[in-house]
Short mmCIF file of C-alpha atoms in Angstrom, two decimals:
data_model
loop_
_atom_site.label_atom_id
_atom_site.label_comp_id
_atom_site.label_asym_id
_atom_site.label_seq_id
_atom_site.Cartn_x
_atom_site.Cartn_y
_atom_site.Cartn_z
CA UNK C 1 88.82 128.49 129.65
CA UNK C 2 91.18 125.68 127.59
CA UNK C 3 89.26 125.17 124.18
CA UNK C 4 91.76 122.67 123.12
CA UNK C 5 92.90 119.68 125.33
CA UNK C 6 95.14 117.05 124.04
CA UNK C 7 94.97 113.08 125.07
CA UNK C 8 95.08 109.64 124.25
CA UNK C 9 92.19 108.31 122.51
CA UNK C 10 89.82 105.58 123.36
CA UNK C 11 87.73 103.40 121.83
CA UNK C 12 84.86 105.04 122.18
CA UNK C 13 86.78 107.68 119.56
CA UNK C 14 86.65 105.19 116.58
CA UNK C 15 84.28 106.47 114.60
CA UNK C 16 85.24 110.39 114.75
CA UNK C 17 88.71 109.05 113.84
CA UNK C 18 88.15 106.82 111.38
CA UNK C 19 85.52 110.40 109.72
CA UNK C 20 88.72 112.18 110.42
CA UNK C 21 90.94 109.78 108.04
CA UNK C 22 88.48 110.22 105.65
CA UNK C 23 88.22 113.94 105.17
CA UNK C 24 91.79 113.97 105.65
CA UNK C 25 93.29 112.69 101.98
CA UNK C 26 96.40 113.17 100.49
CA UNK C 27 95.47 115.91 97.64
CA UNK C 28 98.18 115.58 94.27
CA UNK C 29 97.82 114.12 90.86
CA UNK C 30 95.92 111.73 92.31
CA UNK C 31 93.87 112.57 95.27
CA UNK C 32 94.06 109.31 97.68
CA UNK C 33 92.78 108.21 100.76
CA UNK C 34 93.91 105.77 103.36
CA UNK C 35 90.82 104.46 105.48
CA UNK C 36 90.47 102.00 108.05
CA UNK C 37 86.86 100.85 107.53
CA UNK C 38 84.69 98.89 109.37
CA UNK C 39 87.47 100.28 112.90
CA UNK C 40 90.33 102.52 113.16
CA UNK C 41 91.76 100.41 116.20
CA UNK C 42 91.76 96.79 114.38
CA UNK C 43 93.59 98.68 111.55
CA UNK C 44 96.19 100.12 113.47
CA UNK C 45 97.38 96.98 115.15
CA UNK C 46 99.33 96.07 112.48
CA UNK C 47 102.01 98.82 112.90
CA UNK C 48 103.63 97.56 115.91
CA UNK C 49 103.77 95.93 119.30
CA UNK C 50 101.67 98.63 121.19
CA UNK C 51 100.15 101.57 119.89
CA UNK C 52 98.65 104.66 121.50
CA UNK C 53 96.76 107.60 119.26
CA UNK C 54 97.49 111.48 120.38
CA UNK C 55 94.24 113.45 119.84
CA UNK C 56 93.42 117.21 119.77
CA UNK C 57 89.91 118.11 120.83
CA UNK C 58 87.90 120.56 120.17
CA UNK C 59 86.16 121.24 123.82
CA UNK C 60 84.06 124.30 122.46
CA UNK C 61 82.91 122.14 119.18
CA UNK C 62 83.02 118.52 121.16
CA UNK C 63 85.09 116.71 118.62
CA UNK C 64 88.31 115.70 117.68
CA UNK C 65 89.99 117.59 115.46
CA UNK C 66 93.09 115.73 114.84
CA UNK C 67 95.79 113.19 115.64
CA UNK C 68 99.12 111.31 115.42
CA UNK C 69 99.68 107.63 116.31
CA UNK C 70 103.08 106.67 118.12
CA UNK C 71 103.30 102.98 117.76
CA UNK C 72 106.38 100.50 119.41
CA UNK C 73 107.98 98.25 116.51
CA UNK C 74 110.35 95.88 117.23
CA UNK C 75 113.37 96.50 114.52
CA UNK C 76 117.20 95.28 113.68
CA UNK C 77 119.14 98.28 114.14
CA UNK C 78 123.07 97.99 113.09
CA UNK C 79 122.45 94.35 113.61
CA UNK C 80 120.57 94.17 116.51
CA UNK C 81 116.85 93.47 117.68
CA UNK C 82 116.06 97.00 119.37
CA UNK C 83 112.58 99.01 120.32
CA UNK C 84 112.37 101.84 118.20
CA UNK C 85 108.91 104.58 118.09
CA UNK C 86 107.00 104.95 114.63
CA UNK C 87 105.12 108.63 114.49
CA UNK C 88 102.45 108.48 111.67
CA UNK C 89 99.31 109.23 110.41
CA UNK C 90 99.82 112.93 111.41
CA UNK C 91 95.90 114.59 110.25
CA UNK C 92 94.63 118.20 111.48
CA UNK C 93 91.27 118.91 110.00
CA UNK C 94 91.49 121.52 107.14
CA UNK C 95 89.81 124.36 109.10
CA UNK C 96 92.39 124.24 111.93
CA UNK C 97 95.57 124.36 110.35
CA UNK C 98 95.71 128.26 110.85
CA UNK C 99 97.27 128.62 114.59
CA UNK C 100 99.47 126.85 117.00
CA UNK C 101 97.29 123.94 117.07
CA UNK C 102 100.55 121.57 115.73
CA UNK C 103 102.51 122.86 117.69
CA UNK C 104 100.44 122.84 120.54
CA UNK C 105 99.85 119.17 119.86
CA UNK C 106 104.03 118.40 119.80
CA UNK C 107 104.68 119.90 123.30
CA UNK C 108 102.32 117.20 124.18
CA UNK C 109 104.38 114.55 122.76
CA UNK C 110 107.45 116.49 123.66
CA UNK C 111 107.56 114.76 127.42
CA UNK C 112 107.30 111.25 125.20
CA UNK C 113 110.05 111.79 123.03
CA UNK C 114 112.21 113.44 125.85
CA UNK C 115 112.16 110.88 128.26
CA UNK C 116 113.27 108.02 126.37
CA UNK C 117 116.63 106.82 124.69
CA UNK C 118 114.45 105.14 122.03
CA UNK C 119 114.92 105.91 118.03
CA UNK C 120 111.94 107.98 117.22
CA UNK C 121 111.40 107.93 113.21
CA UNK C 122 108.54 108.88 110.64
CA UNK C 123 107.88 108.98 106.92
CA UNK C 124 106.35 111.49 104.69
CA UNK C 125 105.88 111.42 101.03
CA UNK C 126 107.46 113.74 98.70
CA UNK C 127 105.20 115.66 97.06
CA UNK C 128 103.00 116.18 100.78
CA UNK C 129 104.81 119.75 100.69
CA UNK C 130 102.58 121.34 103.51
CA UNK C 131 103.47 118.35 106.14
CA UNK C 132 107.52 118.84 105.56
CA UNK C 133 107.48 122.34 105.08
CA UNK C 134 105.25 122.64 108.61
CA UNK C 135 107.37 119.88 110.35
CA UNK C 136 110.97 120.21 109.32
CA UNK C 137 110.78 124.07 109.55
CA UNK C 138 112.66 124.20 112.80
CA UNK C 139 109.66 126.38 114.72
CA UNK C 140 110.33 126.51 118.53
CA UNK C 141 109.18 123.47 120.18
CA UNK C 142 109.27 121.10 117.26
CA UNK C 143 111.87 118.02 117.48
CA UNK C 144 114.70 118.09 114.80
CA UNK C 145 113.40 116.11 111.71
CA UNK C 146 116.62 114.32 110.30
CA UNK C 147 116.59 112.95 106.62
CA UNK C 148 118.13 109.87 106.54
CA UNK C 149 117.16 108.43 103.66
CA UNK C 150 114.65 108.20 100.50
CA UNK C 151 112.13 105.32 100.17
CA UNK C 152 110.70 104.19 97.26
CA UNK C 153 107.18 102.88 96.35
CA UNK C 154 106.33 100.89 93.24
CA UNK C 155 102.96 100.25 92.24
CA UNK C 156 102.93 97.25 90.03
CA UNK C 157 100.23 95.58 87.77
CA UNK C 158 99.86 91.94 88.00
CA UNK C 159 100.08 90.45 84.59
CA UNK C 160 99.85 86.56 83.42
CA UNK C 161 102.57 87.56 80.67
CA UNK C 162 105.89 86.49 81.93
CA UNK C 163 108.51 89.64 82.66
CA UNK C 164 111.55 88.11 83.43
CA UNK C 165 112.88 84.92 82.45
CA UNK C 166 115.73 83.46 84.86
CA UNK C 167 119.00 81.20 83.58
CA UNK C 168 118.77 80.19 86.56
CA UNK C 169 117.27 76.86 88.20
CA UNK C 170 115.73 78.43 91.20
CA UNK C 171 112.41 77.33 92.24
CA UNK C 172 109.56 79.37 93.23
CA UNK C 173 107.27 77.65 96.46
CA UNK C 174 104.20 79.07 97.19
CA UNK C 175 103.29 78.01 100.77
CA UNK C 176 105.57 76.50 103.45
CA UNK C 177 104.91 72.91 102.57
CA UNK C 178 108.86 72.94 101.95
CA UNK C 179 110.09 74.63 104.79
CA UNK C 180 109.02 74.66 108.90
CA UNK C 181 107.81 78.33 109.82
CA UNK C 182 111.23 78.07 112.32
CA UNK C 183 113.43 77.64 109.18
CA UNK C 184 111.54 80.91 107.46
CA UNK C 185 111.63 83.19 110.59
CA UNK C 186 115.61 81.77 110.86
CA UNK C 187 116.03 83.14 107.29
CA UNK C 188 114.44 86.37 107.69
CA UNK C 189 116.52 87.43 110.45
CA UNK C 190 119.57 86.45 108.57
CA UNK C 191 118.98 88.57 105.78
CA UNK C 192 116.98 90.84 107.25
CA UNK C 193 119.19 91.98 109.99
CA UNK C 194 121.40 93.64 107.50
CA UNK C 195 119.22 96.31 106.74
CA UNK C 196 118.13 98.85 109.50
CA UNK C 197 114.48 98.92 110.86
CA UNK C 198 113.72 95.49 109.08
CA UNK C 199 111.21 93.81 111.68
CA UNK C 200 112.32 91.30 114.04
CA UNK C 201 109.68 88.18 113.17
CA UNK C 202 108.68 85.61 115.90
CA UNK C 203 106.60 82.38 115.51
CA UNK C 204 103.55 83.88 118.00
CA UNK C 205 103.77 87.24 115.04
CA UNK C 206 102.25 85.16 112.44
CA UNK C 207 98.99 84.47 114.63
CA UNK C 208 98.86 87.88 116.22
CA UNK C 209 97.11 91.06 115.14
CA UNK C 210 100.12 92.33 114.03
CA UNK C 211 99.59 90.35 111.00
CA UNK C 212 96.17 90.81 110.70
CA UNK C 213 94.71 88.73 107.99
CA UNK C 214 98.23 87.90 106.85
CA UNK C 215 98.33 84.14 105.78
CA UNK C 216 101.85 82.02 105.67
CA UNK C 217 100.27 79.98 102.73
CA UNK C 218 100.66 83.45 101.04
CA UNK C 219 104.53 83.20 101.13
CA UNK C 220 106.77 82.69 98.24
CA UNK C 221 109.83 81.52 98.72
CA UNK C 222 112.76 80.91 96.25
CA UNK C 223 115.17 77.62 96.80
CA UNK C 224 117.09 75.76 95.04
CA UNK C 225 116.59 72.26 96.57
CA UNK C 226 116.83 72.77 100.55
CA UNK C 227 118.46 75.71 100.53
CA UNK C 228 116.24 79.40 100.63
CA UNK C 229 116.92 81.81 98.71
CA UNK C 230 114.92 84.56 99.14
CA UNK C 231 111.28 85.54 100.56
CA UNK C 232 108.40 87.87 100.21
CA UNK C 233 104.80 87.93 100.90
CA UNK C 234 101.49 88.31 99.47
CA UNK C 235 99.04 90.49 102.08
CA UNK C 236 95.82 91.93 101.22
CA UNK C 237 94.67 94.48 104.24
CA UNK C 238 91.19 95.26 102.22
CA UNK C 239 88.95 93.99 104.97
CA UNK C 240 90.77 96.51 107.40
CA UNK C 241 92.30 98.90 105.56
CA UNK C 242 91.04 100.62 102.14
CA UNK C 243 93.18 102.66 99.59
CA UNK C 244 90.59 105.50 98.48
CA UNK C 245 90.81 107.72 94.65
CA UNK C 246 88.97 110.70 95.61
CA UNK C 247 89.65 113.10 92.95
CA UNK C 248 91.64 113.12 89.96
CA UNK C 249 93.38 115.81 88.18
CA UNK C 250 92.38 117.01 84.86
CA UNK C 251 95.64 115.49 83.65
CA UNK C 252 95.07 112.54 84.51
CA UNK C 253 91.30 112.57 83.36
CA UNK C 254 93.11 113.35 79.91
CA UNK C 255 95.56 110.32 80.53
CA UNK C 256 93.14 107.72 81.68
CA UNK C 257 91.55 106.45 78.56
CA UNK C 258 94.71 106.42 76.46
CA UNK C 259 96.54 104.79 79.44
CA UNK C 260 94.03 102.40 80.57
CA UNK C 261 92.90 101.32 76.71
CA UNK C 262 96.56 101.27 75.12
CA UNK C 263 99.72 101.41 77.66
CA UNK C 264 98.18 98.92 80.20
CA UNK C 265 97.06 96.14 78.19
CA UNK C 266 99.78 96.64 75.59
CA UNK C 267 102.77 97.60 77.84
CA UNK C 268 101.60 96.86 81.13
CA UNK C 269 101.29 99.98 82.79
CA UNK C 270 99.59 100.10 85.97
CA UNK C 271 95.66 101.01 85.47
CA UNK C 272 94.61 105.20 86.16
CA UNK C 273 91.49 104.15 88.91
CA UNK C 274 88.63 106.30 88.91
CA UNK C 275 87.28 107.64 92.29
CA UNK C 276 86.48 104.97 94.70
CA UNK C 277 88.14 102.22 96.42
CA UNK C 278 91.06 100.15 94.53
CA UNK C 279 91.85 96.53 95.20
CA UNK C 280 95.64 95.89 95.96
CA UNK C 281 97.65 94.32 97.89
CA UNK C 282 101.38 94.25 99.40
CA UNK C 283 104.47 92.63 98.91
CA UNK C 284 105.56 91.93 102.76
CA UNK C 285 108.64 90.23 103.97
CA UNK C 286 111.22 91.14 101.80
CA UNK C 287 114.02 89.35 102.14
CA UNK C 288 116.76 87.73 99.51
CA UNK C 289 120.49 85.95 100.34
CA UNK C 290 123.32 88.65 99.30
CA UNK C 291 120.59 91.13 98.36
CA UNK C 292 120.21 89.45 94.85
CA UNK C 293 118.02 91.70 92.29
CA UNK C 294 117.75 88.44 90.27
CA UNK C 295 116.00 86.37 92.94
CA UNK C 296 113.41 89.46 94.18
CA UNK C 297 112.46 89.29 89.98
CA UNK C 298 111.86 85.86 90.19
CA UNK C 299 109.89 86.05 92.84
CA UNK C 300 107.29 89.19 91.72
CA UNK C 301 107.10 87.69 88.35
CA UNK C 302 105.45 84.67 89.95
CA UNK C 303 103.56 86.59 92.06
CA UNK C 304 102.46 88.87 88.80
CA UNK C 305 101.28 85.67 86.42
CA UNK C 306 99.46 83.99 89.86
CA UNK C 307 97.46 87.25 90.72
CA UNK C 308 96.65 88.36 87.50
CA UNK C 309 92.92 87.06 87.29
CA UNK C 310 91.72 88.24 90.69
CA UNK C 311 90.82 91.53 89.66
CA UNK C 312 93.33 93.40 91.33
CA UNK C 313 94.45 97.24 90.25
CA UNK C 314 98.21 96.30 91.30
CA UNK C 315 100.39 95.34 93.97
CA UNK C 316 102.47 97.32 96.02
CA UNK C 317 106.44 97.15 96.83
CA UNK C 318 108.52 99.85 98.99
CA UNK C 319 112.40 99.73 98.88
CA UNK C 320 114.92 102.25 100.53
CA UNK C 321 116.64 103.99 96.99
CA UNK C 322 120.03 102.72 97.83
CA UNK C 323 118.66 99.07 98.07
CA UNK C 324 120.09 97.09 95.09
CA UNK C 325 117.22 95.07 95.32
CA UNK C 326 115.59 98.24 93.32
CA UNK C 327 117.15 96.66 90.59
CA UNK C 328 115.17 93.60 90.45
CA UNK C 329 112.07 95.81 89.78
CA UNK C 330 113.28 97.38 86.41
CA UNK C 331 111.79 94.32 84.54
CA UNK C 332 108.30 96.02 85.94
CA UNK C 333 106.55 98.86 84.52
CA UNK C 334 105.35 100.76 87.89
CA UNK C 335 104.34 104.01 89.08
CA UNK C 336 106.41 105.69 91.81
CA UNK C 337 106.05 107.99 94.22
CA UNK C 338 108.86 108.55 97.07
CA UNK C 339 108.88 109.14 100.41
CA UNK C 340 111.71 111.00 102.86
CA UNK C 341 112.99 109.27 106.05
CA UNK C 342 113.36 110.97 109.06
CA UNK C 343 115.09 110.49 112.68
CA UNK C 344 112.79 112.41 114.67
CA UNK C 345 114.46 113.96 117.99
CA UNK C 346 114.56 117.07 120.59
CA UNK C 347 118.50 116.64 119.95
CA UNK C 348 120.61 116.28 116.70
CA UNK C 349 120.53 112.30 116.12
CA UNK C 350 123.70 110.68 114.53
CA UNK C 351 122.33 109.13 110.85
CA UNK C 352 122.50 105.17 111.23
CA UNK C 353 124.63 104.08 108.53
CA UNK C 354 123.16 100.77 106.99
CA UNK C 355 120.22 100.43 104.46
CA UNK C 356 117.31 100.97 105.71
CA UNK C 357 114.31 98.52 105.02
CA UNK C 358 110.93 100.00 106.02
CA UNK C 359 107.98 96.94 106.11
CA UNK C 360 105.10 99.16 103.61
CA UNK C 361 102.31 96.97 104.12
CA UNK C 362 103.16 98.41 108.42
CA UNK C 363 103.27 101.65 107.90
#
């Protein structure tokens, strides 16, 4: 008799899934968790255009016992608006990781991959050393994991002290009081299409579930008179989706007051959170004329000084390495942690060439 059967999950499944993220957390330094409280399905809407969740379960037991999600995103590639797949949020339950269970679970998606001309690509962070040592390992059966790239994530503080002061006489609009929603999504594709995987944006987007809880007054946008310069976005996912401490490290127990009493308030250094849930938010959106460091500092400075009293921990940005627009980020004291790029494929993949921009707050 088959103990293990792999589908597609249902609604019904929401809570085991949503128990599974949970127990599932990303173990390091800091021990985090991403959750998806009060349901896994409204949380997972945001990653793309459809979505479908790839379940092992445990017949003998009656449970699931792990998943991936495949979701279909809309991107530029080399230019051009294409469909390309998103694999994430890869969990097996601790006590089945001994076995074939994986790979049991990628013959299943196999057939997916296999019967499709579509870019398949995932993420996974640096330091997770058991998920790229299991997955890019080459076993029989597994598709060819293909680095492409490095992304980087910077967790920020907000701060009402000003970081960087501009020459310049841009000016920083909060809101699209300014500018018609057509003119913004007209922008974003111009700028935007120059980097690989950067979302294509309609009008219908910005009222869809795909933005869930994602509010246009919470654009900035920098202009000088009628013409826009650059954009980003302000999106707090914390009625859907939950950033969890679970543990910390000795370490970092040692670090915390001396960090959180002296460096932060003194040099800005983004708070050490003790276990439970942190309040953040993402910069979304990202997009600047001729990929201008000066403009994205601008921009998060004003964000910084207009957040700073809402009792947020920090804010989050993710950049590809190789984007210049790293640069406008120095002026910011962050944390970092990166994150590979990978082409994901049953056949050696040719690397795209441009910069890739990866929307964080979708991932």
């Amino acid at each position: 008799m088959v103990r293990f059967l792999n589908d597609i999950a249902s609604l019904s499944d929401d809570d085991e899934l949503r128990e599974i993220v949970s127990k599932t957390y990303m173990k390091g330094e800091i021990s985090l968790s991403f959750e998806s409280e009060p349901s896994f399905f409204n949380s997972i809407s945001i990653l793309g255009e459809s979505q479908e969740v790839l379940i092992i379960r445990d017949l003998e037991n009656e449970k699931i016992i792990g998943f991936m999600i495949k979701s279909i995103k809309n991107v530029f590639i080399n230019g051009h608006p294409k469909k390309v797949r998103y694999l994430s949020s890869l969990r097996l339950l601790e006590e089945y990781r001994r076995g074939r269970l994986m790979h049991q679970g990628f013959q299943y998606l196999k057939s997916f991959i296999e019967n499709s001309n579509m870019i398949n690509f995932t993420t996974i962070i640096e330091d997770n050393s058991y998920a790229r040592d299991m997955l890019t390992s080459s076993r029989a059966g597994l598709p060819n994991y293909l680095p492409i790239g490095k992304m980087k994530t910077f967790i920020i503080k907000p701060t009402s002290r000003v970081r960087y002061k501009s020459k310049t006489n841009i000016k920083i609009e909060k809101g699209i009081s300014k500018f018609s929603l057509k003119e913004i999504i007209s922008f974003l594709h111009k700028e935007g299409s120059k980097k690989d995987f950067f979302p294509v944006y309609t009008e219908e987007m910005f009222n869809s579930s795909q933005l869930r809880d994602f509010d246009i007054n919470n654009l900035y946008i920098a202009h000088n008179e009628m013409d826009i310069l650059g954009i980003v976005g302000v999106w707090d996912q914390t009625r859907f989706k939950q950033t969890v401490v679970k543990a910390l490290s000795n370490k970092y127990k040692l670090l915390k007051p001396f960090n959180n009493y002296i460096l932060s308030p003194m040099f800005n250094y983004p708070l050490i959170s003790p276990p439970g849930k942190i309040r953040s938010f993402y910069i979304n959106l990202i997009s600047i004329r001729n990929n201008n460091p000066d403009i994205l500092s601008l921009l998060i400075d004003q964000i910084s000084i207009d957040y700073s009293n809402f009792g947020y921990n920090y804010f989050i940005i993710g950049l590809s390495e190789n984007d210049n627009l790293c640069l406008g980020l120095k002026n910011f004291r962050s944390l970092t942690y990166d994150s590979i790029l990978y082409l994901v494929d049953y056949k050696r993949t040719v690397p795209l060439t441009r910069t890739p921009y990866l929307e964080i707050s979708r991932l």
